[in-house]
XYZ file of C-alpha atoms in Angstrom:
311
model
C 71.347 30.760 -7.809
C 72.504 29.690 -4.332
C 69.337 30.974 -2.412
C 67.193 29.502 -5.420
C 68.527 26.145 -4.825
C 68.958 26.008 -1.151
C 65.309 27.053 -1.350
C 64.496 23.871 -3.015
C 66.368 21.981 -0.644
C 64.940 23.172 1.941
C 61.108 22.232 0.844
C 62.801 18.572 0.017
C 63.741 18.259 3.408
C 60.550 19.430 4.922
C 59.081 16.484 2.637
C 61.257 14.328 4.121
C 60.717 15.196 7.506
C 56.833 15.292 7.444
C 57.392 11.545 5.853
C 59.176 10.551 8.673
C 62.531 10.364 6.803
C 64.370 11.475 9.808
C 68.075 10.133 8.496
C 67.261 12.070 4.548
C 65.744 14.850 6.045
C 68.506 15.514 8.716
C 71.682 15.053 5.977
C 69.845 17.801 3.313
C 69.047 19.936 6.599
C 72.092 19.490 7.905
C 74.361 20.432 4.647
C 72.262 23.598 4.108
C 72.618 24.821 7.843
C 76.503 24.791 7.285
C 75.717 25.923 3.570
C 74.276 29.346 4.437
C 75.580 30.421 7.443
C 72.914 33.641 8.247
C 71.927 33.970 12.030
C 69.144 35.874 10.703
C 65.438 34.770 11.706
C 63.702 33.154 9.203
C 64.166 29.772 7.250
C 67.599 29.434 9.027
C 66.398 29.369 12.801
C 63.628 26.595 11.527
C 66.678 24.874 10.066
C 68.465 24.298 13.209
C 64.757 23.806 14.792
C 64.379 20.599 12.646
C 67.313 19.001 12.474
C 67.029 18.905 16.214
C 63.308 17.491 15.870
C 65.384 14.843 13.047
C 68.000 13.797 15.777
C 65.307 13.225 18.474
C 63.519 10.745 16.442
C 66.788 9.305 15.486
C 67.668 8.292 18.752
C 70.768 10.657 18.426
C 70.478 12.105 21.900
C 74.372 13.101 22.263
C 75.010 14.673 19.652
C 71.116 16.367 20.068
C 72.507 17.608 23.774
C 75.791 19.114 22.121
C 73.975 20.800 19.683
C 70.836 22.125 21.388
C 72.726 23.459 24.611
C 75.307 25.447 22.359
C 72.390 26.736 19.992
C 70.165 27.671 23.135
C 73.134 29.665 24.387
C 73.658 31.441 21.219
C 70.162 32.581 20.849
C 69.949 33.917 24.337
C 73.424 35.789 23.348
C 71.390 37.167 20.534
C 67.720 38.108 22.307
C 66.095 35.101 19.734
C 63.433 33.965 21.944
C 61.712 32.157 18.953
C 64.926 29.823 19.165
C 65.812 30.185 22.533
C 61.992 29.158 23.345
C 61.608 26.120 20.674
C 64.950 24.376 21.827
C 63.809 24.024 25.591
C 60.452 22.037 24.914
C 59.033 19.359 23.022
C 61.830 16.161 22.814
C 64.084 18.374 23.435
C 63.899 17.732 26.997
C 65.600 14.565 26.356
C 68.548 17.045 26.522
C 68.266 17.047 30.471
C 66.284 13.317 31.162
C 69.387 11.651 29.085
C 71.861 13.122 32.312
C 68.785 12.002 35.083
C 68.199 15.629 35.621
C 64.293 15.894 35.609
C 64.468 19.219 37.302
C 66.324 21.088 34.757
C 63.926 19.836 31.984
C 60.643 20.827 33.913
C 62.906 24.810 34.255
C 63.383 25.012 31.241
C 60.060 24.326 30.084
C 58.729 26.013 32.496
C 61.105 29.072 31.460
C 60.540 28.964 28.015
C 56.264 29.280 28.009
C 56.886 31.908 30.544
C 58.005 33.970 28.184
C 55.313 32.713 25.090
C 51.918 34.028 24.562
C 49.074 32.178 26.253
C 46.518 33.673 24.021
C 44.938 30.615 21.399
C 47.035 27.503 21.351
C 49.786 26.769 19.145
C 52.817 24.365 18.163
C 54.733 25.415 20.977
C 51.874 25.049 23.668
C 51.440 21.297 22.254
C 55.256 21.184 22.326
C 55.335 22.344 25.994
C 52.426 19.703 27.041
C 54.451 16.944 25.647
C 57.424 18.026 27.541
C 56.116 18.501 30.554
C 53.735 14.705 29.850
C 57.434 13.549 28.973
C 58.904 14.463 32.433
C 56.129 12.553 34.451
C 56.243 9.498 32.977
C 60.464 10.093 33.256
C 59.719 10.408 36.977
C 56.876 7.766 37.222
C 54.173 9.629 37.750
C 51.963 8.364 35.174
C 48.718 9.939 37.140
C 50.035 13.552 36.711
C 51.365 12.832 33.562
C 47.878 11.521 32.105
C 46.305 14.631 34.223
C 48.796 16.838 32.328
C 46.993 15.606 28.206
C 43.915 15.269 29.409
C 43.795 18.903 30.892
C 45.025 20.420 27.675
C 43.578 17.702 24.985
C 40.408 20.209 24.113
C 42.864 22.972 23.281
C 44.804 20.912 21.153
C 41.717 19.229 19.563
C 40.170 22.583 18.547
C 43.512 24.382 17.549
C 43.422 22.115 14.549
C 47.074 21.114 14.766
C 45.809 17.215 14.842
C 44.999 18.010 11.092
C 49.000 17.736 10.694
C 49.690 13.796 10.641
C 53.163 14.561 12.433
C 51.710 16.417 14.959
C 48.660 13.950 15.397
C 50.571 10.659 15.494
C 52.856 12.280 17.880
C 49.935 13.462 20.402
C 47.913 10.198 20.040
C 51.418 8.061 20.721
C 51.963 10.248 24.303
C 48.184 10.159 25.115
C 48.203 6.219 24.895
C 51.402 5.931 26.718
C 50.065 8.142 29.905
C 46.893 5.941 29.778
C 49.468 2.588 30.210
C 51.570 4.591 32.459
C 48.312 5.849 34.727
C 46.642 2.543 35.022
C 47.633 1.263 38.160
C 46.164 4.596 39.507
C 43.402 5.026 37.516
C 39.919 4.858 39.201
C 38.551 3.228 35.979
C 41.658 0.776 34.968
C 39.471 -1.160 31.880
C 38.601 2.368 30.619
C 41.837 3.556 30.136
C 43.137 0.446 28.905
C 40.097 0.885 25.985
C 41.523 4.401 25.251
C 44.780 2.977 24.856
C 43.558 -0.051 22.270
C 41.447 2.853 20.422
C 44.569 5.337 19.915
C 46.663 2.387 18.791
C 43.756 1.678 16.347
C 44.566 5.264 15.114
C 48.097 4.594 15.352
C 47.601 1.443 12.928
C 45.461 3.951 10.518
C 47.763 6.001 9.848
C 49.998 3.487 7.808
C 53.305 4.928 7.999
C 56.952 3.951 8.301
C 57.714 5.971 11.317
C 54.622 5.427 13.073
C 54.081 1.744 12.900
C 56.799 0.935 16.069
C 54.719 3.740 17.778
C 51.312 1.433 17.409
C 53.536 -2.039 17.975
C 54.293 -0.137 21.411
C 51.733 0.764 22.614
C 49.970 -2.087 21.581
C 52.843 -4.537 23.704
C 51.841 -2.216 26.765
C 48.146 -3.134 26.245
C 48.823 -6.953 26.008
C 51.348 -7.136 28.622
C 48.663 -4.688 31.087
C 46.104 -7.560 30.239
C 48.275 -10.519 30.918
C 49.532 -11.672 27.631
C 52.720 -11.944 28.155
C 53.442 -13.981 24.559
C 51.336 -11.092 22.714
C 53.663 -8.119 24.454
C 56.619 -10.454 23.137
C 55.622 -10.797 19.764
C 54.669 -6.714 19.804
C 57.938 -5.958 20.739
C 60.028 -7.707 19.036
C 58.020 -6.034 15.912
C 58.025 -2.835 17.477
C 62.016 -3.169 17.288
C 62.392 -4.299 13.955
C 59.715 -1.437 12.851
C 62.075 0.873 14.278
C 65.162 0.094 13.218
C 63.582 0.565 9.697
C 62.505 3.513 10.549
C 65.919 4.844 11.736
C 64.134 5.727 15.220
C 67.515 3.890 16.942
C 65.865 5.124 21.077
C 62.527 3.882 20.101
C 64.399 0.365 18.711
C 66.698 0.439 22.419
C 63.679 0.607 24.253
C 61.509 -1.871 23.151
C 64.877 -4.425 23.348
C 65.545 -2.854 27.058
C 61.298 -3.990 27.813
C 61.920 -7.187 25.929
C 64.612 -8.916 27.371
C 63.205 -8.473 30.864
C 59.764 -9.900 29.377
C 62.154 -12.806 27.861
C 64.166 -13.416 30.414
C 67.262 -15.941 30.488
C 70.381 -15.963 28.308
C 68.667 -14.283 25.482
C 66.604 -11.470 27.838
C 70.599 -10.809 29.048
C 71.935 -10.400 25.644
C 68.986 -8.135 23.988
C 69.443 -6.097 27.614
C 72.858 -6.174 27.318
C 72.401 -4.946 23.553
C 70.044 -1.801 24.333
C 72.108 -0.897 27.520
C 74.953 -0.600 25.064
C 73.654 1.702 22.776
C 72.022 3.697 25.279
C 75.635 3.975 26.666
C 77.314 5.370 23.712
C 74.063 8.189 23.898
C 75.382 9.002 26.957
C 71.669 7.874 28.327
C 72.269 7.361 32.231
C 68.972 5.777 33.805
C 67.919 3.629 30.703
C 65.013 2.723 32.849
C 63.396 5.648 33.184
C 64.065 6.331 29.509
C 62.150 3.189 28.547
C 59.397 3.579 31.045
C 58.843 7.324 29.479
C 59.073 5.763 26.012
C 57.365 2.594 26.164
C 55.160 2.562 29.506
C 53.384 -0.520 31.187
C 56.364 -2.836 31.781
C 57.974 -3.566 35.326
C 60.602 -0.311 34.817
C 61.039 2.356 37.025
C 58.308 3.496 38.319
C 55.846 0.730 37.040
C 54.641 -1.885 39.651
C 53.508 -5.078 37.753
C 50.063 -4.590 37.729
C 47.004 -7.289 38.051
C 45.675 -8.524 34.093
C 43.136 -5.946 33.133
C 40.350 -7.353 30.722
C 38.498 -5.100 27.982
């Protein structure tokens, strides 16, 4: 039967997505959304849910925007604050930081767990930590931001969700990036540089597709934070490759955006010149600020260069 087989789909896809199959998972999601039609909560509403989560991690932040904004104002139509309250955290604040409007992210976050349970902590509490993480280092406040993990990290830790690999590669990626992002305010600059090597370490150990340009990030923040500028190079220019690999198209921009201003000279211009570009077409309007919230600890907005730091 139809239901029978959309049912199997529908596990595939999860698969898919929880292998970091972004591109696979998003087409099978994708054909089955338009497939069964029902508005009714359930398997549906988590369809639309993940192929939003697919096109984040795609890089596919236009067509994310046009779909998000039109779903978010169909489920407040409807009274679905499951949907309504899902769509407005998590990446999906790259909805409002693509258009430079930090303000609107942080209200709509801020909206959205206003109207969640704060008993326990769950998927959307993470989500909602990560947004609001994701909107400091936007702005360049890589203090707060770091404030912002480490406040809710013992939550998270003993709600069990770093049991799911997606969910743990995902938290231990933002957590390293505030510590690059908070070190030239940090009291204790070497010790947050350390926590930064150790959660790339875990990065590393996780040996997957979609999280090894998360590791080659982090770890070109860490070389380039202790001086070595040929190491952050070398890191990046993986951590692009790794990505385009892995379909992850924002995560491949970025790295090329930080690397041509490491490189400098014709070839800094052109790989600039090449992220820019795509960033463009994404309708992406500060590409600095993007990068600095992506891939922290190079001279973009926000970021002084800071003095070497050694471990």
């Amino acid at each position: 039967t139809l239901f029978r087989s959309a049912f199997r789909d529908a596990l595939e896809a999860m698969r898919l997505f929880f292998r970091g199959r972004w591109k696979k998972a998003f087409d099978l999601l994708d054909r089955l959304r338009e497939l069964l039609t029902s508005d009714r909560a359930g398997w549906h509403t988590n369809s639309h849910m993940f192929v939003g989560f697919a096109l984040s991690f795609l890089g596919e932040v236009a067509e994310l925007r046009r779909r998000n904004l039109a779903r978010i104002a169909d489920a407040e139509d409807r009274g679905d604050l499951y949907t309504s309250v899902n769509l407005r955290i998590g990446h999906s604040v790259l909805v409002w930081l693509a258009i430079d409007d930090a303000p609107a992210a942080r209200r709509h976050v801020r909206e959205a767990m206003s109207q969640w349970s704060h008993t326990g902590f769950f998927l959307q509490h993470y989500r909602a930590m990560l947004a609001e993480a994701h909107i400091e280092l936007y702005e360049g406040a890589g203090a707060r931001a770091y404030e912002t993990i480490e406040r809710q990290w013992r939550a998270l830790a003993r709600s069990f969700l770093l049991r799911v690999q997606y969910v743990r590669a995902d938290a231990y990626f933002l957590r390293a990036r505030c510590a690059l992002a908070s070190l030239r305010d940090a009291p204790k600059r070497a010790a947050r540089l350390r926590e930064a090597v150790r959660l790339a370490r875990k990065l590393d150990r996780e040996a997957m597709e979609w999280i090894a340009p998360l590791a080659a990030l982090v770890w070109a923040g860490v070389a380039n934070a202790k001086g070595d500028r040929a190491t952050a190079i070398a890191r990046l220019c993986s951590a692009a490759t790794l990505a385009d690999a892995a379909d992850m198209r924002l995560h491949a921009a970025v790295a090329r955006l930080q690397l041509g201003a490491l490189v400098g000279g014709e070839e800094g211009r052109k790989l600039d010149r090449e992220a820019r570009d795509w960033m463009d077409r994404q309708e992406i309007r500060v590409p600095e600020r993007i990068a600095s919230m992506i891939a922290p600890g190079f001279a973009s907005f926000g970021e002084g260069l800071v003095s070497p730091v050694g471990l």
